[in-house]
Amino acid sequence: MDFAPSPRAVEFRDQLKRFMEAHIYPRIRDHKEELEAGNFPVSFIEELKAQARAEGLWNLFLPALREDEPGTRLTNLEYAPLAELMGQVSWSSEVFNCSAPDTGNMELLHMFATPQQREEWLVPLLNGEIRSAFAMTEPDVASSDATNITTSIRRDGNEYIINGRKWFITNACHPNTKMFVVMGKTDPSADRHKQQSMVIVPKDTPGLEIVRNPTILNMHDPEGHAELIFKDVRVPVSNLLGEEGSGFALAQARLGPGRIHHCMRSIGAAEMALSLMVERAQERTAFGKQLSEQGVIREWIAKSRLEIEQARLLTLQAAWKIDQVGPKAARREISLIKVVAPNVHAAVTDRAMQVFGAMGMTPDTPLADSYTWARALRYADGPDEVHLQAIAKQELKNTNNGMSAQWLTPPKR
């Protein structure tokens, strides 16, 4: 396994770093103040998007882009350090058209869209002209297991009629969101993995109602993690994505690279937290010594570096394996990092908050919001427990059929 960045990846990383230093970091305060004033979308995002695209920092995440599609065709391994840089500022991914859930939806449309769907939805998404949402999670069932979803998608002539309730649908409240990819059941009597289908639902379709935008650990996100109701929502049959009964397979395809994008960004957020921790520890004194001279603080700094490096290597391994053999064959590595990265993100950020004292819980630093998102990521794309079960199943499946006895030395009888 060669995780060394290619010359091309190094060039993009350095270019992205310069862009962040010139255009993103100086606007952090402006972004925060506009949100606090209730201005959303933030006024200068489109300007930054145009500049990023002009500099070739656009659609960095999608290796399979066609020649006539805008973007870079970087591999997942090449994209990893770039996503890590973006993860240092929570809103920066949108500037490069690399933010979730659009990335996962673009991957899905890129693989399965019809020519009509491609022209109507994928092209505007690739151009950054619209945003999108992915509607799978439901409040009444454990929908991390997609076979449990209850939303009905019933065919009526040349239309599908959708009825159901979804929640925690990221991006639903963004004014630029124009379409939802909705997962529901088209045939409840089929095999449990063939009951589901996905359809594209335009946001302005009658019967689609945004009920509320709940806060996340009391943090308000204006783009929304909304609760939705679908009441007799009608869309043409041509809005079916893939084939009837392929929804579960499509969901698995969508959650391959997209899952580790979150992990890449989490590592960047953890690096940001560690940098803040280190500088704060050298600025403050307690009991006659700098915090950086206190043994417990040094231990926190060292542990944070250990954890970040381990998480980064696991992320690179997952990205490398996806590039080599595809997301299905890399599902073990994806599950491993999906558990590790958010927990490292949370642990390092928690230590940084403690070093800052009460200030760490205030909006004066990015730490409280980052910690909140780290906690939320332990649910996103499947909770920790689901991934731990998957990892354990694979370990049990790969048993060595009694060969471990060769290492044992029981007493002779």
Short mmCIF file of C-alpha atoms in Angstrom, two decimals:
data_model
loop_
_atom_site.label_atom_id
_atom_site.label_comp_id
_atom_site.label_asym_id
_atom_site.label_seq_id
_atom_site.Cartn_x
_atom_site.Cartn_y
_atom_site.Cartn_z
CA MET A 1 0.00 0.00 0.00
CA ASP A 2 1.51 3.27 -1.12
CA PHE A 3 -0.10 6.25 0.62
CA ALA A 4 2.45 8.77 -0.59
CA PRO A 5 0.68 11.67 -2.32
CA SER A 6 1.19 11.84 -6.05
CA PRO A 7 2.87 14.96 -7.47
CA ARG A 8 -0.55 15.99 -8.78
CA ALA A 9 -2.11 15.60 -5.34
CA VAL A 10 0.68 17.65 -3.74
CA GLU A 11 0.11 20.39 -6.31
CA PHE A 12 -3.63 20.49 -5.60
CA ARG A 13 -3.06 20.39 -1.83
CA ASP A 14 -0.68 23.34 -1.98
CA GLN A 15 -3.04 25.25 -4.26
CA LEU A 16 -5.99 24.55 -1.97
CA LYS A 17 -3.98 25.62 1.08
CA ARG A 18 -3.15 28.93 -0.58
CA PHE A 19 -6.81 29.45 -1.47
CA MET A 20 -7.90 28.70 2.11
CA GLU A 21 -5.33 31.14 3.50
CA ALA A 22 -6.26 33.88 1.04
CA HIS A 23 -10.04 33.53 0.84
CA ILE A 24 -11.51 31.19 3.50
CA TYR A 25 -9.75 31.88 6.81
CA PRO A 26 -10.10 35.68 6.45
CA ARG A 27 -13.88 35.28 5.97
CA ILE A 28 -14.57 33.11 9.03
CA ARG A 29 -15.71 36.07 11.10
CA ASP A 30 -17.79 37.46 8.21
CA HIS A 31 -19.50 34.09 7.75
CA LYS A 32 -20.28 33.82 11.46
CA GLU A 33 -21.64 37.37 11.66
CA GLU A 34 -23.90 36.90 8.63
CA LEU A 35 -25.39 33.74 10.12
CA GLU A 36 -25.93 35.48 13.44
CA ALA A 37 -27.71 38.28 11.57
CA GLY A 38 -29.98 35.73 9.90
CA ASN A 39 -28.43 36.07 6.44
CA PHE A 40 -28.52 32.73 4.66
CA PRO A 41 -27.22 31.79 2.18
CA VAL A 42 -24.18 33.82 3.16
CA SER A 43 -23.67 36.64 0.66
CA PHE A 44 -20.13 35.89 -0.50
CA ILE A 45 -20.36 32.09 -0.99
CA GLU A 46 -21.29 32.31 -4.68
CA GLU A 47 -18.41 34.71 -5.28
CA LEU A 48 -15.97 32.27 -3.64
CA LYS A 49 -17.44 29.37 -5.62
CA ALA A 50 -16.84 31.20 -8.88
CA GLN A 51 -13.28 31.95 -7.87
CA ALA A 52 -12.58 28.37 -6.80
CA ARG A 53 -13.95 27.02 -10.06
CA ALA A 54 -11.89 29.50 -12.07
CA GLU A 55 -8.78 28.24 -10.29
CA GLY A 56 -9.63 24.58 -11.00
CA LEU A 57 -10.54 23.74 -7.39
CA TRP A 58 -13.91 22.25 -8.28
CA ASN A 59 -15.61 18.84 -7.91
CA LEU A 60 -12.43 17.45 -6.42
CA PHE A 61 -14.13 14.32 -5.05
CA LEU A 62 -15.38 12.39 -8.13
CA PRO A 63 -12.78 10.20 -9.90
CA ALA A 64 -15.17 9.04 -12.64
CA LEU A 65 -15.98 12.47 -14.09
CA ARG A 66 -16.36 12.52 -17.86
CA GLU A 67 -14.15 14.68 -20.04
CA ASP A 68 -17.04 17.09 -20.65
CA GLU A 69 -17.87 17.44 -16.93
CA PRO A 70 -16.27 20.09 -14.70
CA GLY A 71 -13.80 18.81 -12.13
CA THR A 72 -10.44 17.21 -11.52
CA ARG A 73 -10.90 13.40 -11.57
CA LEU A 74 -8.72 12.95 -8.48
CA THR A 75 -8.70 9.50 -6.89
CA ASN A 76 -10.12 9.01 -3.41
CA LEU A 77 -6.56 8.75 -2.08
CA GLU A 78 -5.60 12.02 -3.78
CA TYR A 79 -8.74 13.73 -2.49
CA ALA A 80 -8.17 12.74 1.15
CA PRO A 81 -5.69 15.50 2.14
CA LEU A 82 -7.81 18.08 0.33
CA ALA A 83 -10.95 17.10 2.24
CA GLU A 84 -8.88 17.21 5.41
CA LEU A 85 -7.98 20.84 4.71
CA MET A 86 -11.63 21.68 4.02
CA GLY A 87 -12.60 20.04 7.31
CA GLN A 88 -10.77 22.77 9.22
CA VAL A 89 -13.57 25.22 8.35
CA SER A 90 -17.00 23.63 8.46
CA TRP A 91 -18.55 25.63 5.61
CA SER A 92 -15.63 25.62 3.19
CA SER A 93 -16.52 22.42 1.30
CA GLU A 94 -19.41 24.18 -0.42
CA VAL A 95 -16.99 26.68 -1.96
CA PHE A 96 -15.36 23.82 -3.91
CA ASN A 97 -18.67 22.03 -4.67
CA CYS A 98 -17.56 19.22 -2.37
CA SER A 99 -20.14 19.35 0.43
CA ALA A 100 -22.44 16.62 1.63
CA PRO A 101 -25.07 15.50 0.80
CA ASP A 102 -24.49 16.84 -2.72
CA THR A 103 -21.34 14.76 -3.19
CA GLY A 104 -23.17 11.50 -2.45
CA ASN A 105 -26.08 12.49 -4.67
CA MET A 106 -23.76 13.42 -7.52
CA GLU A 107 -22.02 10.05 -7.16
CA LEU A 108 -25.41 8.33 -7.26
CA LEU A 109 -26.65 10.27 -10.28
CA HIS A 110 -23.34 9.79 -12.03
CA MET A 111 -23.71 6.03 -11.75
CA PHE A 112 -27.45 5.54 -12.29
CA ALA A 113 -29.14 8.62 -13.80
CA THR A 114 -30.94 8.40 -17.13
CA PRO A 115 -29.91 10.94 -19.79
CA GLN A 116 -32.94 13.06 -18.86
CA GLN A 117 -32.14 12.91 -15.13
CA ARG A 118 -28.51 13.69 -15.87
CA GLU A 119 -29.41 16.82 -17.81
CA GLU A 120 -32.09 18.01 -15.39
CA TRP A 121 -30.32 17.33 -12.08
CA LEU A 122 -26.72 16.13 -12.37
CA VAL A 123 -25.47 18.90 -14.64
CA PRO A 124 -26.78 21.72 -12.38
CA LEU A 125 -25.31 19.94 -9.35
CA LEU A 126 -21.91 19.55 -11.01
CA ASN A 127 -22.04 23.23 -11.92
CA GLY A 128 -22.90 24.23 -8.35
CA GLU A 129 -26.10 25.92 -9.51
CA ILE A 130 -28.36 23.97 -7.14
CA ARG A 131 -28.14 21.98 -3.90
CA SER A 132 -29.80 18.67 -3.03
CA ALA A 133 -30.86 16.41 -0.16
CA PHE A 134 -31.02 12.67 0.48
CA ALA A 135 -34.19 11.49 2.24
CA MET A 136 -33.85 8.05 3.82
CA THR A 137 -33.89 8.37 7.63
CA GLU A 138 -37.26 7.95 9.34
CA PRO A 139 -38.38 8.76 12.92
CA ASP A 140 -40.53 5.69 13.55
CA VAL A 141 -38.06 2.89 12.71
CA ALA A 142 -34.37 2.09 13.09
CA SER A 143 -33.65 3.30 9.58
CA SER A 144 -29.89 2.84 9.73
CA ASP A 145 -31.06 -0.58 8.50
CA ALA A 146 -32.54 0.54 5.19
CA THR A 147 -34.78 -2.53 5.05
CA ASN A 148 -36.81 -1.03 7.93
CA ILE A 149 -38.00 2.08 6.13
CA THR A 150 -41.76 2.45 5.81
CA THR A 151 -42.27 5.29 3.31
CA SER A 152 -44.55 4.04 0.54
CA ILE A 153 -43.82 4.57 -3.16
CA ARG A 154 -46.84 3.23 -5.02
CA ARG A 155 -47.21 3.21 -8.78
CA ASP A 156 -50.36 4.71 -10.25
CA GLY A 157 -50.23 4.63 -14.04
CA ASN A 158 -47.36 6.84 -15.17
CA GLU A 159 -46.78 8.28 -11.71
CA TYR A 160 -45.49 7.24 -8.31
CA ILE A 161 -47.42 8.32 -5.20
CA ILE A 162 -45.21 8.83 -2.14
CA ASN A 163 -46.46 8.79 1.46
CA GLY A 164 -44.29 8.82 4.56
CA ARG A 165 -42.28 10.78 7.07
CA LYS A 166 -38.54 11.48 7.08
CA TRP A 167 -36.28 13.38 9.45
CA PHE A 168 -32.70 14.58 9.88
CA ILE A 169 -32.66 15.30 6.15
CA THR A 170 -29.57 17.45 5.73
CA ASN A 171 -29.81 20.44 3.40
CA ALA A 172 -33.60 20.31 3.22
CA CYS A 173 -33.95 23.95 4.32
CA HIS A 174 -31.23 25.40 2.08
CA PRO A 175 -32.90 27.88 -0.31
CA ASN A 176 -30.82 26.49 -3.19
CA THR A 177 -31.93 22.89 -2.62
CA LYS A 178 -34.11 21.94 -5.59
CA MET A 179 -34.38 18.16 -5.39
CA PHE A 180 -34.58 15.23 -2.96
CA VAL A 181 -33.49 11.67 -3.60
CA VAL A 182 -36.16 9.76 -1.66
CA MET A 183 -35.96 6.14 -0.60
CA GLY A 184 -39.13 4.16 0.01
CA LYS A 185 -40.78 0.80 -0.58
CA THR A 186 -42.26 -0.03 -3.96
CA ASP A 187 -42.92 -3.73 -3.20
CA PRO A 188 -43.24 -4.71 0.49
CA SER A 189 -43.80 -8.36 -0.52
CA ALA A 190 -40.46 -8.76 -2.31
CA ASP A 191 -37.21 -10.06 -0.82
CA ARG A 192 -36.26 -7.72 2.06
CA HIS A 193 -33.36 -6.24 0.07
CA LYS A 194 -35.47 -5.80 -3.09
CA GLN A 195 -38.43 -3.92 -1.60
CA GLN A 196 -36.90 -0.44 -1.78
CA SER A 197 -36.57 2.04 -4.63
CA MET A 198 -35.28 5.59 -5.00
CA VAL A 199 -37.09 8.39 -6.77
CA ILE A 200 -36.18 12.01 -7.47
CA VAL A 201 -38.64 14.47 -5.95
CA PRO A 202 -38.39 18.18 -6.84
CA LYS A 203 -38.57 20.33 -3.72
CA ASP A 204 -41.61 22.27 -4.93
CA THR A 205 -43.73 19.14 -5.54
CA PRO A 206 -47.22 19.46 -3.95
CA GLY A 207 -47.60 17.35 -0.81
CA LEU A 208 -43.95 17.67 0.27
CA GLU A 209 -43.91 19.64 3.53
CA ILE A 210 -40.94 20.69 5.68
CA VAL A 211 -42.36 20.29 9.19
CA ARG A 212 -39.47 21.66 11.24
CA ASN A 213 -35.72 22.13 11.39
CA PRO A 214 -34.68 20.68 14.76
CA THR A 215 -31.50 21.89 16.43
CA ILE A 216 -28.61 19.47 16.89
CA LEU A 217 -27.50 19.49 20.55
CA ASN A 218 -29.17 22.91 20.60
CA MET A 219 -27.08 24.12 17.66
CA HIS A 220 -29.14 25.66 14.86
CA ASP A 221 -28.01 24.81 11.33
CA PRO A 222 -29.73 27.03 8.75
CA GLU A 223 -29.30 24.55 5.91
CA GLY A 224 -31.38 22.20 7.98
CA HIS A 225 -31.56 18.62 9.23
CA ALA A 226 -35.28 18.72 8.74
CA GLU A 227 -38.34 16.63 9.39
CA LEU A 228 -40.44 16.13 6.24
CA ILE A 229 -43.88 14.77 5.42
CA PHE A 230 -44.73 13.27 2.03
CA LYS A 231 -48.51 13.24 1.61
CA ASP A 232 -49.74 11.90 -1.72
CA VAL A 233 -46.67 13.34 -3.45
CA ARG A 234 -46.84 12.52 -7.15
CA VAL A 235 -43.84 12.32 -9.46
CA PRO A 236 -43.56 10.82 -12.95
CA VAL A 237 -42.29 7.26 -13.27
CA SER A 238 -39.34 8.71 -15.21
CA ASN A 239 -38.07 10.05 -11.85
CA LEU A 240 -37.21 6.51 -10.74
CA LEU A 241 -33.47 6.18 -10.12
CA GLY A 242 -32.13 2.88 -11.38
CA GLU A 243 -34.72 0.11 -11.33
CA GLU A 244 -37.61 -0.76 -9.03
CA GLY A 245 -36.25 -2.81 -6.15
CA SER A 246 -32.69 -1.49 -6.53
CA GLY A 247 -32.95 1.11 -3.75
CA PHE A 248 -30.99 -0.87 -1.16
CA ALA A 249 -28.16 -1.53 -3.61
CA LEU A 250 -28.12 2.13 -4.65
CA ALA A 251 -27.92 3.19 -0.99
CA GLN A 252 -24.91 0.97 -0.47
CA ALA A 253 -23.24 2.35 -3.60
CA ARG A 254 -23.88 5.92 -2.46
CA LEU A 255 -22.41 5.40 1.00
CA GLY A 256 -18.99 4.14 -0.12
CA PRO A 257 -16.71 7.10 -0.81
CA GLY A 258 -19.21 9.52 0.74
CA ARG A 259 -18.78 7.88 4.12
CA ILE A 260 -15.05 8.43 4.20
CA HIS A 261 -15.37 12.05 3.01
CA HIS A 262 -16.83 12.76 6.46
CA CYS A 263 -13.86 10.96 8.01
CA MET A 264 -11.36 12.98 5.99
CA ARG A 265 -12.99 16.21 7.11
CA SER A 266 -13.08 14.99 10.73
CA ILE A 267 -9.31 14.57 10.68
CA GLY A 268 -8.96 18.15 9.47
CA ALA A 269 -11.25 19.33 12.28
CA ALA A 270 -9.19 17.36 14.81
CA GLU A 271 -5.99 18.95 13.47
CA MET A 272 -7.59 22.37 13.89
CA ALA A 273 -8.54 21.53 17.48
CA LEU A 274 -5.04 20.27 18.27
CA SER A 275 -3.47 23.46 16.88
CA LEU A 276 -5.76 25.55 19.06
CA MET A 277 -4.97 23.36 22.08
CA VAL A 278 -1.21 23.65 21.61
CA GLU A 279 -1.24 27.43 21.22
CA ARG A 280 -3.64 27.95 24.11
CA ALA A 281 -1.50 25.74 26.35
CA GLN A 282 1.51 27.95 25.66
CA GLU A 283 -0.41 31.16 26.40
CA ARG A 284 -1.97 30.30 29.78
CA THR A 285 -0.50 29.65 33.21
CA ALA A 286 -1.86 27.72 36.18
CA PHE A 287 -0.21 26.97 39.51
CA GLY A 288 2.88 28.92 38.51
CA LYS A 289 3.54 27.08 35.22
CA GLN A 290 2.41 27.32 31.64
CA LEU A 291 -0.32 24.81 30.83
CA SER A 292 2.07 23.32 28.29
CA GLU A 293 4.40 22.40 31.17
CA GLN A 294 1.69 20.54 33.05
CA GLY A 295 2.04 16.79 32.69
CA VAL A 296 -1.64 16.13 32.02
CA ILE A 297 -1.76 18.72 29.22
CA ARG A 298 1.31 17.25 27.57
CA GLU A 299 -0.32 13.84 27.76
CA TRP A 300 -3.46 15.23 26.06
CA ILE A 301 -1.37 16.78 23.29
CA ALA A 302 0.59 13.55 22.75
CA LYS A 303 -2.53 11.35 22.79
CA SER A 304 -4.21 13.66 20.31
CA ARG A 305 -1.29 13.42 17.89
CA LEU A 306 -1.24 9.62 18.23
CA GLU A 307 -4.98 9.33 17.58
CA ILE A 308 -4.98 11.71 14.61
CA GLU A 309 -2.13 9.90 12.89
CA GLN A 310 -3.77 6.51 13.42
CA ALA A 311 -7.09 7.80 12.08
CA ARG A 312 -5.39 9.38 9.08
CA LEU A 313 -3.65 6.11 8.18
CA LEU A 314 -6.94 4.20 8.44
CA THR A 315 -8.64 6.79 6.25
CA LEU A 316 -5.92 6.62 3.63
CA GLN A 317 -6.10 2.82 3.69
CA ALA A 318 -9.86 2.94 3.09
CA ALA A 319 -9.45 5.50 0.28
CA TRP A 320 -6.68 3.44 -1.31
CA LYS A 321 -8.74 0.26 -1.16
CA ILE A 322 -11.80 1.95 -2.69
CA ASP A 323 -9.59 3.11 -5.54
CA GLN A 324 -8.13 -0.36 -5.99
CA VAL A 325 -11.15 -2.66 -5.64
CA GLY A 326 -14.26 -0.49 -5.18
CA PRO A 327 -16.39 0.38 -2.13
CA LYS A 328 -18.07 -3.02 -1.81
CA ALA A 329 -14.77 -4.84 -1.33
CA ALA A 330 -13.57 -2.04 0.97
CA ARG A 331 -16.59 -2.16 3.29
CA ARG A 332 -14.50 -3.43 6.23
CA GLU A 333 -12.06 -0.53 5.95
CA ILE A 334 -14.94 1.92 5.53
CA SER A 335 -16.61 0.62 8.69
CA LEU A 336 -13.35 0.79 10.63
CA ILE A 337 -12.68 4.44 9.86
CA LYS A 338 -16.36 5.38 10.16
CA VAL A 339 -16.13 4.42 13.83
CA VAL A 340 -12.64 5.74 14.51
CA ALA A 341 -12.66 9.18 12.85
CA PRO A 342 -15.69 10.79 14.57
CA ASN A 343 -14.53 9.47 17.94
CA VAL A 344 -11.03 10.90 17.43
CA HIS A 345 -12.59 14.17 16.22
CA ALA A 346 -14.68 14.33 19.40
CA ALA A 347 -11.89 13.28 21.79
CA VAL A 348 -9.33 15.78 20.50
CA THR A 349 -11.89 18.59 20.39
CA ASP A 350 -13.03 17.78 23.93
CA ARG A 351 -9.45 18.11 25.20
CA ALA A 352 -9.01 21.38 23.36
CA MET A 353 -12.22 22.71 24.93
CA GLN A 354 -10.90 21.75 28.35
CA VAL A 355 -7.63 23.59 27.75
CA PHE A 356 -9.58 26.69 26.76
CA GLY A 357 -11.69 26.43 29.90
CA ALA A 358 -15.18 27.87 29.81
CA MET A 359 -14.27 29.81 26.66
CA GLY A 360 -14.19 26.48 24.83
CA MET A 361 -17.95 26.19 25.19
CA THR A 362 -18.66 29.62 23.70
CA PRO A 363 -18.91 30.82 20.08
CA ASP A 364 -15.55 32.60 20.54
CA THR A 365 -13.87 29.43 19.26
CA PRO A 366 -15.08 26.89 16.67
CA LEU A 367 -14.65 24.07 19.16
CA ALA A 368 -18.18 23.78 20.55
CA ASP A 369 -19.77 23.59 17.09
CA SER A 370 -17.07 21.17 15.93
CA TYR A 371 -17.65 18.94 18.95
CA THR A 372 -21.39 18.95 18.27
CA TRP A 373 -20.83 17.86 14.68
CA ALA A 374 -18.34 15.17 15.76
CA ARG A 375 -21.03 13.71 18.02
CA ALA A 376 -23.61 13.87 15.24
CA LEU A 377 -21.26 12.03 12.86
CA ARG A 378 -21.50 8.97 15.10
CA TYR A 379 -25.02 8.60 13.68
CA ALA A 380 -24.47 9.86 10.14
CA ASP A 381 -24.21 7.13 7.48
CA GLY A 382 -24.93 4.51 10.12
CA PRO A 383 -24.35 4.62 13.91
CA ASP A 384 -21.19 3.25 15.50
CA GLU A 385 -23.02 0.12 16.64
CA VAL A 386 -23.97 -0.87 13.07
CA HIS A 387 -20.39 -0.55 11.89
CA LEU A 388 -19.07 -2.43 14.94
CA GLN A 389 -21.51 -5.26 14.21
CA ALA A 390 -20.33 -5.36 10.58
CA ILE A 391 -16.69 -5.45 11.64
CA ALA A 392 -17.33 -8.21 14.18
CA LYS A 393 -19.28 -10.31 11.64
CA GLN A 394 -16.39 -10.15 9.23
CA GLU A 395 -13.89 -11.11 11.92
CA LEU A 396 -16.06 -14.06 12.96
CA LYS A 397 -16.51 -15.08 9.33
CA ASN A 398 -12.74 -15.05 8.84
CA THR A 399 -12.10 -17.52 11.65
CA ASN A 400 -9.01 -19.68 11.20
CA ASN A 401 -10.90 -22.93 11.90
CA GLY A 402 -9.06 -24.04 15.01
CA MET A 403 -5.60 -23.04 13.89
CA SER A 404 -5.23 -20.88 17.00
CA ALA A 405 -4.70 -24.08 18.97
CA GLN A 406 -1.09 -24.09 17.75
CA TRP A 407 -0.39 -21.13 20.04
CA LEU A 408 -1.78 -22.78 23.16
CA THR A 409 0.20 -24.75 25.73
CA PRO A 410 -2.35 -26.49 27.96
CA PRO A 411 -1.02 -28.87 30.62
CA LYS A 412 -0.40 -32.42 29.45
CA ARG A 413 -2.92 -34.90 30.79
#
